[in-house]
Short mmCIF file of N, CA and C in Angstrom, two decimals:
data_model
loop_
_atom_site.label_atom_id
_atom_site.label_comp_id
_atom_site.label_asym_id
_atom_site.label_seq_id
_atom_site.Cartn_x
_atom_site.Cartn_y
_atom_site.Cartn_z
N MET A 4 179.18 133.72 93.50
CA MET A 4 179.57 134.20 91.88
C MET A 4 180.08 134.23 90.23
N LYS A 5 180.06 132.49 90.59
CA LYS A 5 178.96 131.65 89.46
C LYS A 5 178.19 132.97 88.59
N TRP A 6 177.01 133.08 88.64
CA TRP A 6 176.60 133.09 87.59
C TRP A 6 176.39 134.69 87.22
N LEU A 7 177.36 135.40 89.42
CA LEU A 7 177.80 137.11 88.30
C LEU A 7 178.93 136.99 87.08
N LYS A 8 179.32 135.68 86.75
CA LYS A 8 180.14 135.82 86.21
C LYS A 8 180.06 134.95 84.89
N ARG A 9 178.82 134.24 84.71
CA ARG A 9 178.21 134.42 83.78
C ARG A 9 177.49 135.21 83.05
N THR A 10 176.69 136.45 83.69
CA THR A 10 176.22 137.60 83.58
C THR A 10 176.70 138.23 82.47
N GLY A 11 178.05 138.46 83.64
CA GLY A 11 178.61 140.11 82.53
C GLY A 11 179.68 139.13 81.53
N LEU A 12 179.79 137.87 81.26
CA LEU A 12 179.79 137.09 80.03
C LEU A 12 179.69 137.69 78.53
N VAL A 13 177.92 136.99 79.77
CA VAL A 13 176.77 137.21 78.75
C VAL A 13 176.68 138.53 77.34
N LEU A 14 177.10 139.63 79.19
CA LEU A 14 176.61 141.29 78.64
C LEU A 14 177.58 141.64 78.11
N LEU A 15 179.17 140.91 77.91
CA LEU A 15 180.44 141.35 77.15
C LEU A 15 180.01 140.81 75.32
N SER A 16 179.63 139.90 75.30
CA SER A 16 179.55 139.23 74.59
C SER A 16 178.36 139.73 73.11
N LEU A 17 177.33 140.36 74.23
CA LEU A 17 175.96 140.21 73.64
C LEU A 17 176.11 141.78 71.99
N PRO A 18 177.45 142.55 71.92
CA PRO A 18 177.61 143.92 70.96
C PRO A 18 178.30 142.39 70.18
N ILE A 19 179.19 142.50 70.53
CA ILE A 19 179.63 140.90 68.91
C ILE A 19 179.00 140.41 67.98
N ILE A 20 177.43 139.77 69.53
CA ILE A 20 176.77 138.97 68.36
C ILE A 20 176.35 140.08 67.50
N LEU A 21 175.70 140.29 68.24
CA LEU A 21 174.51 141.63 67.47
C LEU A 21 175.57 142.62 66.50
N ILE A 22 176.69 142.75 65.75
CA ILE A 22 177.85 142.25 65.56
C ILE A 22 177.44 141.51 64.37
N ILE A 23 178.18 140.98 64.47
CA ILE A 23 178.15 139.83 63.92
C ILE A 23 176.94 139.75 63.24
N ILE A 24 175.55 139.45 64.15
CA ILE A 24 174.32 139.68 63.07
C ILE A 24 173.57 140.37 62.03
N ILE A 25 174.19 141.76 62.21
CA ILE A 25 174.36 143.15 61.12
C ILE A 25 174.70 142.66 60.41
N ILE A 26 175.89 141.87 60.53
CA ILE A 26 176.92 141.68 59.10
C ILE A 26 176.23 140.97 58.45
N LEU A 27 176.12 139.71 58.57
CA LEU A 27 174.93 138.37 57.59
C LEU A 27 173.68 138.77 57.42
N TYR A 28 173.38 140.16 57.75
CA TYR A 28 171.92 140.86 57.35
C TYR A 28 172.08 141.68 56.08
N GLU A 29 173.31 142.21 56.26
CA GLU A 29 173.91 142.67 54.97
C GLU A 29 174.29 142.31 53.91
N ILE A 30 174.87 141.05 54.21
CA ILE A 30 175.71 139.77 53.47
C ILE A 30 174.31 139.22 53.08
N PHE A 31 173.28 139.43 53.37
CA PHE A 31 172.09 137.58 53.30
C PHE A 31 171.36 139.35 51.15
N GLY A 32 171.24 140.79 52.04
CA GLY A 32 170.43 141.71 51.17
C GLY A 32 171.11 141.87 50.16
N MET A 33 172.49 140.94 50.38
CA MET A 33 173.58 141.95 48.89
C MET A 33 173.12 140.76 47.85
N CYS A 34 173.11 139.25 48.09
CA CYS A 34 172.71 138.24 47.73
C CYS A 34 171.14 137.68 47.00
N VAL A 35 170.34 138.21 48.07
CA VAL A 35 168.88 139.16 47.33
C VAL A 35 169.31 139.63 46.55
N ASN A 36 170.11 141.20 46.57
CA ASN A 36 169.37 142.22 45.14
C ASN A 36 170.28 141.74 44.62
N HIS A 37 171.20 141.01 44.03
CA HIS A 37 172.36 140.43 42.53
C HIS A 37 171.07 139.74 42.33
N ILE A 38 170.63 138.53 42.92
CA ILE A 38 169.54 137.13 42.73
C ILE A 38 168.57 138.08 42.58
N ALA A 39 167.51 139.39 42.88
CA ALA A 39 166.42 139.85 41.85
C ALA A 39 167.15 140.53 40.22
N THR A 40 168.76 140.81 40.50
CA THR A 40 169.01 141.10 39.25
C THR A 40 169.50 140.63 38.44
N LYS A 41 169.70 139.35 38.71
CA LYS A 41 170.13 138.51 37.23
C LYS A 41 168.51 138.17 37.22
N ARG A 42 166.96 138.37 37.81
CA ARG A 42 165.92 137.39 37.67
C ARG A 42 165.81 138.50 36.31
N GLN A 43 165.91 139.54 36.91
CA GLN A 43 165.23 140.94 36.04
C GLN A 43 165.75 140.53 35.06
N THR A 44 167.64 140.18 34.43
CA THR A 44 167.98 140.52 33.84
C THR A 44 166.74 139.36 32.32
N ASP A 45 167.61 137.94 32.88
CA ASP A 45 166.80 137.38 32.54
C ASP A 45 165.61 137.17 31.98
N ARG A 46 164.61 137.95 33.08
CA ARG A 46 163.27 138.32 32.44
C ARG A 46 163.08 138.35 30.96
N LEU A 47 163.72 139.88 31.00
CA LEU A 47 163.34 141.18 30.16
C LEU A 47 164.60 139.94 29.08
N LYS A 48 165.54 140.35 29.43
CA LYS A 48 165.64 139.42 27.81
C LYS A 48 164.82 137.94 26.54
N MET A 49 163.88 137.71 28.61
CA MET A 49 163.07 136.42 27.35
C MET A 49 161.86 137.27 27.18
N ASN A 50 161.36 138.33 28.06
CA ASN A 50 160.50 138.65 27.12
C ASN A 50 160.55 139.28 25.82
N LEU A 51 161.98 139.71 25.58
CA LEU A 51 162.08 140.03 24.74
C LEU A 51 162.22 139.33 23.38
N GLU A 52 163.02 137.94 23.41
CA GLU A 52 163.38 137.68 22.74
C GLU A 52 161.39 136.88 22.41
N ASN A 53 160.90 136.92 23.25
CA ASN A 53 159.44 136.07 22.49
C ASN A 53 159.02 136.80 22.31
N GLU A 54 159.04 139.14 22.91
CA GLU A 54 158.13 139.50 21.65
C GLU A 54 158.61 139.12 20.56
N ILE A 55 160.01 140.10 19.66
CA ILE A 55 160.64 139.97 18.66
C ILE A 55 161.00 138.70 17.89
N SER A 56 160.76 138.66 16.83
CA SER A 56 160.61 137.95 16.32
C SER A 56 161.99 138.02 15.73
N ASP A 57 162.61 139.17 15.39
CA ASP A 57 163.45 139.42 14.20
C ASP A 57 164.80 139.59 15.18
N ILE A 58 164.91 140.33 16.32
CA ILE A 58 165.75 140.07 17.68
C ILE A 58 167.25 139.51 17.26
N LYS A 59 167.93 139.96 17.35
CA LYS A 59 169.86 139.99 18.03
C LYS A 59 170.07 140.48 18.63
N ILE A 60 170.42 140.50 20.04
CA ILE A 60 171.59 141.31 20.73
C ILE A 60 172.02 141.04 20.95
N VAL A 61 172.73 142.36 20.96
CA VAL A 61 174.32 143.04 20.45
C VAL A 61 174.87 142.44 21.67
N LYS A 62 174.35 143.45 22.86
CA LYS A 62 175.16 143.13 24.61
C LYS A 62 173.89 142.98 25.48
N ILE A 63 173.85 142.78 26.60
CA ILE A 63 173.39 142.77 28.15
C ILE A 63 174.33 143.36 29.30
N TYR A 64 173.99 143.53 30.20
CA TYR A 64 174.75 144.87 30.89
C TYR A 64 174.20 144.96 32.13
N SER A 65 174.01 144.39 33.80
CA SER A 65 173.81 145.12 34.45
C SER A 65 174.22 145.10 35.57
N GLU A 66 173.49 145.53 36.86
CA GLU A 66 174.44 146.67 37.32
C GLU A 66 173.47 146.25 38.65
N THR A 67 174.48 146.33 39.79
CA THR A 67 172.71 146.19 41.64
C THR A 67 173.75 147.17 42.32
N GLY A 68 173.11 147.90 42.23
CA GLY A 68 174.00 149.11 43.38
C GLY A 68 173.27 150.34 43.72
N ASN A 69 174.30 151.93 44.06
CA ASN A 69 172.80 152.30 43.66
C ASN A 69 173.82 153.53 42.02
N THR A 70 173.39 153.33 41.39
CA THR A 70 173.05 153.50 39.59
C THR A 70 173.12 155.10 39.36
N SER A 71 171.75 155.68 40.81
CA SER A 71 172.73 156.82 40.11
C SER A 71 172.85 158.37 40.44
N GLY A 72 174.18 157.59 41.71
CA GLY A 72 175.12 158.52 42.63
C GLY A 72 173.88 159.30 43.33
N THR A 73 172.56 159.09 43.97
CA THR A 73 172.35 160.06 45.04
C THR A 73 171.76 159.27 45.68
N GLY A 74 172.07 159.13 47.27
CA GLY A 74 170.98 158.50 48.65
C GLY A 74 171.69 157.51 48.47
N ASN A 75 171.37 156.40 49.91
CA ASN A 75 171.80 155.47 49.97
C ASN A 75 170.89 153.73 49.80
N HIS A 76 170.29 154.67 48.39
CA HIS A 76 169.62 153.07 47.79
C HIS A 76 170.29 152.60 47.02
N VAL A 77 169.62 150.88 46.87
CA VAL A 77 169.77 149.92 45.61
C VAL A 77 169.60 149.67 44.59
N ASP A 78 169.93 149.56 43.51
CA ASP A 78 168.72 149.48 42.91
C ASP A 78 169.46 148.30 41.17
N CYS A 79 168.80 147.80 40.95
CA CYS A 79 168.61 146.57 39.90
C CYS A 79 168.69 147.53 39.47
N LEU A 80 169.62 147.44 37.62
CA LEU A 80 169.80 148.23 35.86
C LEU A 80 169.84 147.24 35.77
N THR A 81 169.47 147.25 34.22
CA THR A 81 169.79 145.88 33.41
C THR A 81 169.09 146.41 31.84
N SER A 82 170.44 147.01 30.94
CA SER A 82 170.10 147.46 29.56
C SER A 82 170.72 146.22 28.63
N ILE A 83 169.82 145.90 27.83
CA ILE A 83 170.36 145.44 27.03
C ILE A 83 170.16 145.79 25.46
N ILE A 84 171.19 145.95 24.96
CA ILE A 84 171.23 146.41 23.76
C ILE A 84 171.16 144.96 22.65
N PHE A 85 169.67 145.66 21.24
CA PHE A 85 169.31 144.92 20.38
C PHE A 85 169.29 145.04 19.27
N SER A 86 169.34 144.39 18.03
CA SER A 86 168.88 144.67 16.54
C SER A 86 167.44 144.67 16.59
N THR A 87 166.36 145.38 15.63
CA THR A 87 165.04 144.79 15.17
C THR A 87 165.15 146.17 13.98
N GLU A 88 164.00 144.90 13.30
CA GLU A 88 163.06 145.29 12.29
C GLU A 88 162.21 146.67 12.42
N MET A 89 161.63 146.29 14.00
CA MET A 89 160.03 146.89 14.40
C MET A 89 160.77 148.14 15.01
N GLN A 90 159.68 149.32 14.36
CA GLN A 90 159.98 150.34 14.87
C GLN A 90 160.06 150.76 16.50
N GLU A 91 160.69 151.89 16.46
CA GLU A 91 160.08 151.85 18.18
C GLU A 91 159.01 152.00 19.24
N PHE A 92 158.30 152.69 18.48
CA PHE A 92 156.82 152.87 19.40
C PHE A 92 156.18 150.93 19.03
N GLU A 93 156.80 150.49 18.22
CA GLU A 93 156.16 149.21 17.82
C GLU A 93 156.99 148.45 19.14
N ILE A 94 157.84 148.09 19.68
CA ILE A 94 158.82 147.84 20.69
C ILE A 94 157.89 147.92 21.92
N GLU A 95 157.75 149.05 21.54
CA GLU A 95 156.93 149.79 22.90
C GLU A 95 155.41 148.95 23.17
N ASN A 96 154.76 148.91 22.08
CA ASN A 96 153.77 148.21 21.96
C ASN A 96 153.18 146.63 23.00
N SER A 97 154.38 146.17 22.32
CA SER A 97 154.28 144.96 22.53
C SER A 97 155.52 144.39 23.93
N MET A 98 156.28 145.26 24.62
CA MET A 98 156.33 144.81 25.81
C MET A 98 155.33 145.65 26.47
N SER A 99 155.02 146.61 26.70
CA SER A 99 153.95 147.44 27.58
C SER A 99 153.16 146.50 28.22
N GLU A 100 152.92 145.37 28.58
CA GLU A 100 151.98 144.52 29.04
C GLU A 100 153.01 143.60 30.24
N TYR A 101 153.97 144.02 30.19
CA TYR A 101 154.77 143.44 30.65
C TYR A 101 155.30 144.66 31.66
N TYR A 102 156.06 145.43 30.97
CA TYR A 102 156.76 146.56 32.04
C TYR A 102 155.54 148.33 31.23
N GLU A 103 155.74 149.27 31.93
CA GLU A 103 155.61 150.29 32.03
C GLU A 103 157.02 151.88 32.21
N PHE A 104 156.32 151.92 30.69
CA PHE A 104 157.04 152.89 30.04
C PHE A 104 157.30 154.07 30.97
N ASN A 105 158.79 154.75 30.94
CA ASN A 105 158.50 156.48 31.03
C ASN A 105 159.94 156.79 30.61
N GLU A 106 159.51 158.62 31.34
CA GLU A 106 162.07 158.61 30.66
C GLU A 106 162.16 158.36 31.42
N TRP A 107 162.20 157.59 33.26
CA TRP A 107 163.35 157.85 34.20
C TRP A 107 164.35 156.06 33.88
N SER A 108 162.47 155.49 34.38
CA SER A 108 163.71 154.13 34.54
C SER A 108 162.83 152.78 33.97
N CYS A 109 162.34 153.59 33.02
CA CYS A 109 161.84 152.23 31.94
C CYS A 109 161.82 152.59 30.59
N TYR A 110 162.89 152.63 29.02
CA TYR A 110 162.89 152.75 28.24
C TYR A 110 163.29 152.37 26.60
N VAL A 111 162.64 152.63 26.17
CA VAL A 111 163.04 152.40 24.87
C VAL A 111 163.78 153.53 23.50
N GLU A 112 165.26 153.34 23.54
CA GLU A 112 165.95 154.35 22.62
C GLU A 112 166.23 154.18 21.61
N LYS A 113 166.44 154.54 20.46
CA LYS A 113 167.30 154.16 19.40
C LYS A 113 169.11 154.41 19.69
N THR A 114 169.99 154.03 19.27
CA THR A 114 171.38 154.24 19.84
C THR A 114 171.55 155.37 18.54
N ASP A 115 173.26 155.22 18.08
CA ASP A 115 173.57 156.28 17.20
C ASP A 115 174.02 155.17 15.92
N ASP A 116 174.19 154.11 16.14
CA ASP A 116 174.16 152.55 15.58
C ASP A 116 173.59 151.80 14.43
N GLY A 117 172.84 152.22 14.85
CA GLY A 117 171.40 152.07 14.83
C GLY A 117 170.61 151.15 15.54
N ASN A 118 170.77 150.17 16.24
CA ASN A 118 169.92 149.23 17.51
C ASN A 118 169.02 149.98 18.04
N TYR A 119 169.10 149.58 19.10
CA TYR A 119 167.90 149.65 20.52
C TYR A 119 168.63 149.39 21.79
N LEU A 120 168.42 150.60 22.28
CA LEU A 120 168.20 150.30 23.72
C LEU A 120 167.21 150.12 24.86
N PHE A 121 167.07 149.25 25.45
CA PHE A 121 166.15 149.27 26.34
C PHE A 121 166.97 149.55 27.55
N TYR A 122 166.21 150.07 28.24
CA TYR A 122 166.63 150.51 29.82
C TYR A 122 165.67 150.08 30.70
N LEU A 123 166.08 149.83 32.01
CA LEU A 123 165.06 149.31 33.04
C LEU A 123 165.83 148.51 34.40
N ASN A 124 165.38 150.00 35.57
CA ASN A 124 166.20 150.49 36.51
C ASN A 124 164.58 150.37 37.29
N THR A 125 164.84 149.07 38.05
CA THR A 125 163.67 149.03 39.30
C THR A 125 164.19 149.09 41.06
N SER A 126 163.51 149.14 42.15
CA SER A 126 164.35 149.46 43.09
C SER A 126 164.79 147.79 43.70
N ALA A 127 165.76 147.67 44.64
CA ALA A 127 165.79 146.11 44.78
C ALA A 127 165.28 145.80 46.09
N PRO A 128 164.99 144.06 46.79
CA PRO A 128 164.13 143.95 47.66
C PRO A 128 164.56 145.00 48.90
N PHE A 129 165.95 144.53 49.03
CA PHE A 129 166.97 145.14 50.25
C PHE A 129 166.68 146.38 50.49
N LYS A 130 166.55 147.25 50.21
CA LYS A 130 166.61 148.60 48.93
C LYS A 130 167.93 149.98 49.54
N ASN A 131 167.98 149.46 51.46
CA ASN A 131 168.90 150.25 52.28
C ASN A 131 169.91 149.30 52.64
N ASN A 132 170.79 148.64 52.11
CA ASN A 132 171.68 147.43 52.03
C ASN A 132 173.04 148.91 51.83
N ILE A 133 174.01 148.33 51.43
CA ILE A 133 175.64 148.42 52.14
C ILE A 133 175.62 149.05 50.53
N ALA A 134 175.03 147.86 50.04
CA ALA A 134 175.81 148.13 49.01
C ALA A 134 175.46 149.81 48.10
N GLY A 135 174.35 150.00 48.63
CA GLY A 135 174.10 151.34 48.05
C GLY A 135 174.85 152.44 48.75
N HIS A 136 176.02 152.58 49.84
CA HIS A 136 176.55 153.25 50.09
C HIS A 136 177.51 153.27 49.00
#
């Protein structure tokens, strides 16, 4: 009779244990995604400073989550506004060994106030995390 009670107790506790494991997995994924965004931002800032000698960083912005508003995926977004005497094509040429430029997820553009915006949006390590919903 004792083994029947123990078996029943184990079966009743399995859903709770499974829910706790899923919640811990989602929390772990969120932490890893935020760390990935911070590393991406730090790496982009370092690459810009190494390749552009007269750079003056104006603003750094980063975000982890569903940046496009569509679907349920998670992105790592980094945008850095900076000033330099270099032209846009020179910036892209100097940064092309680190990044693949396109018109959607990685580009450099001149802002209205004469600065440059470097925009980088990559997929997060845990793409289908709760942060994307």
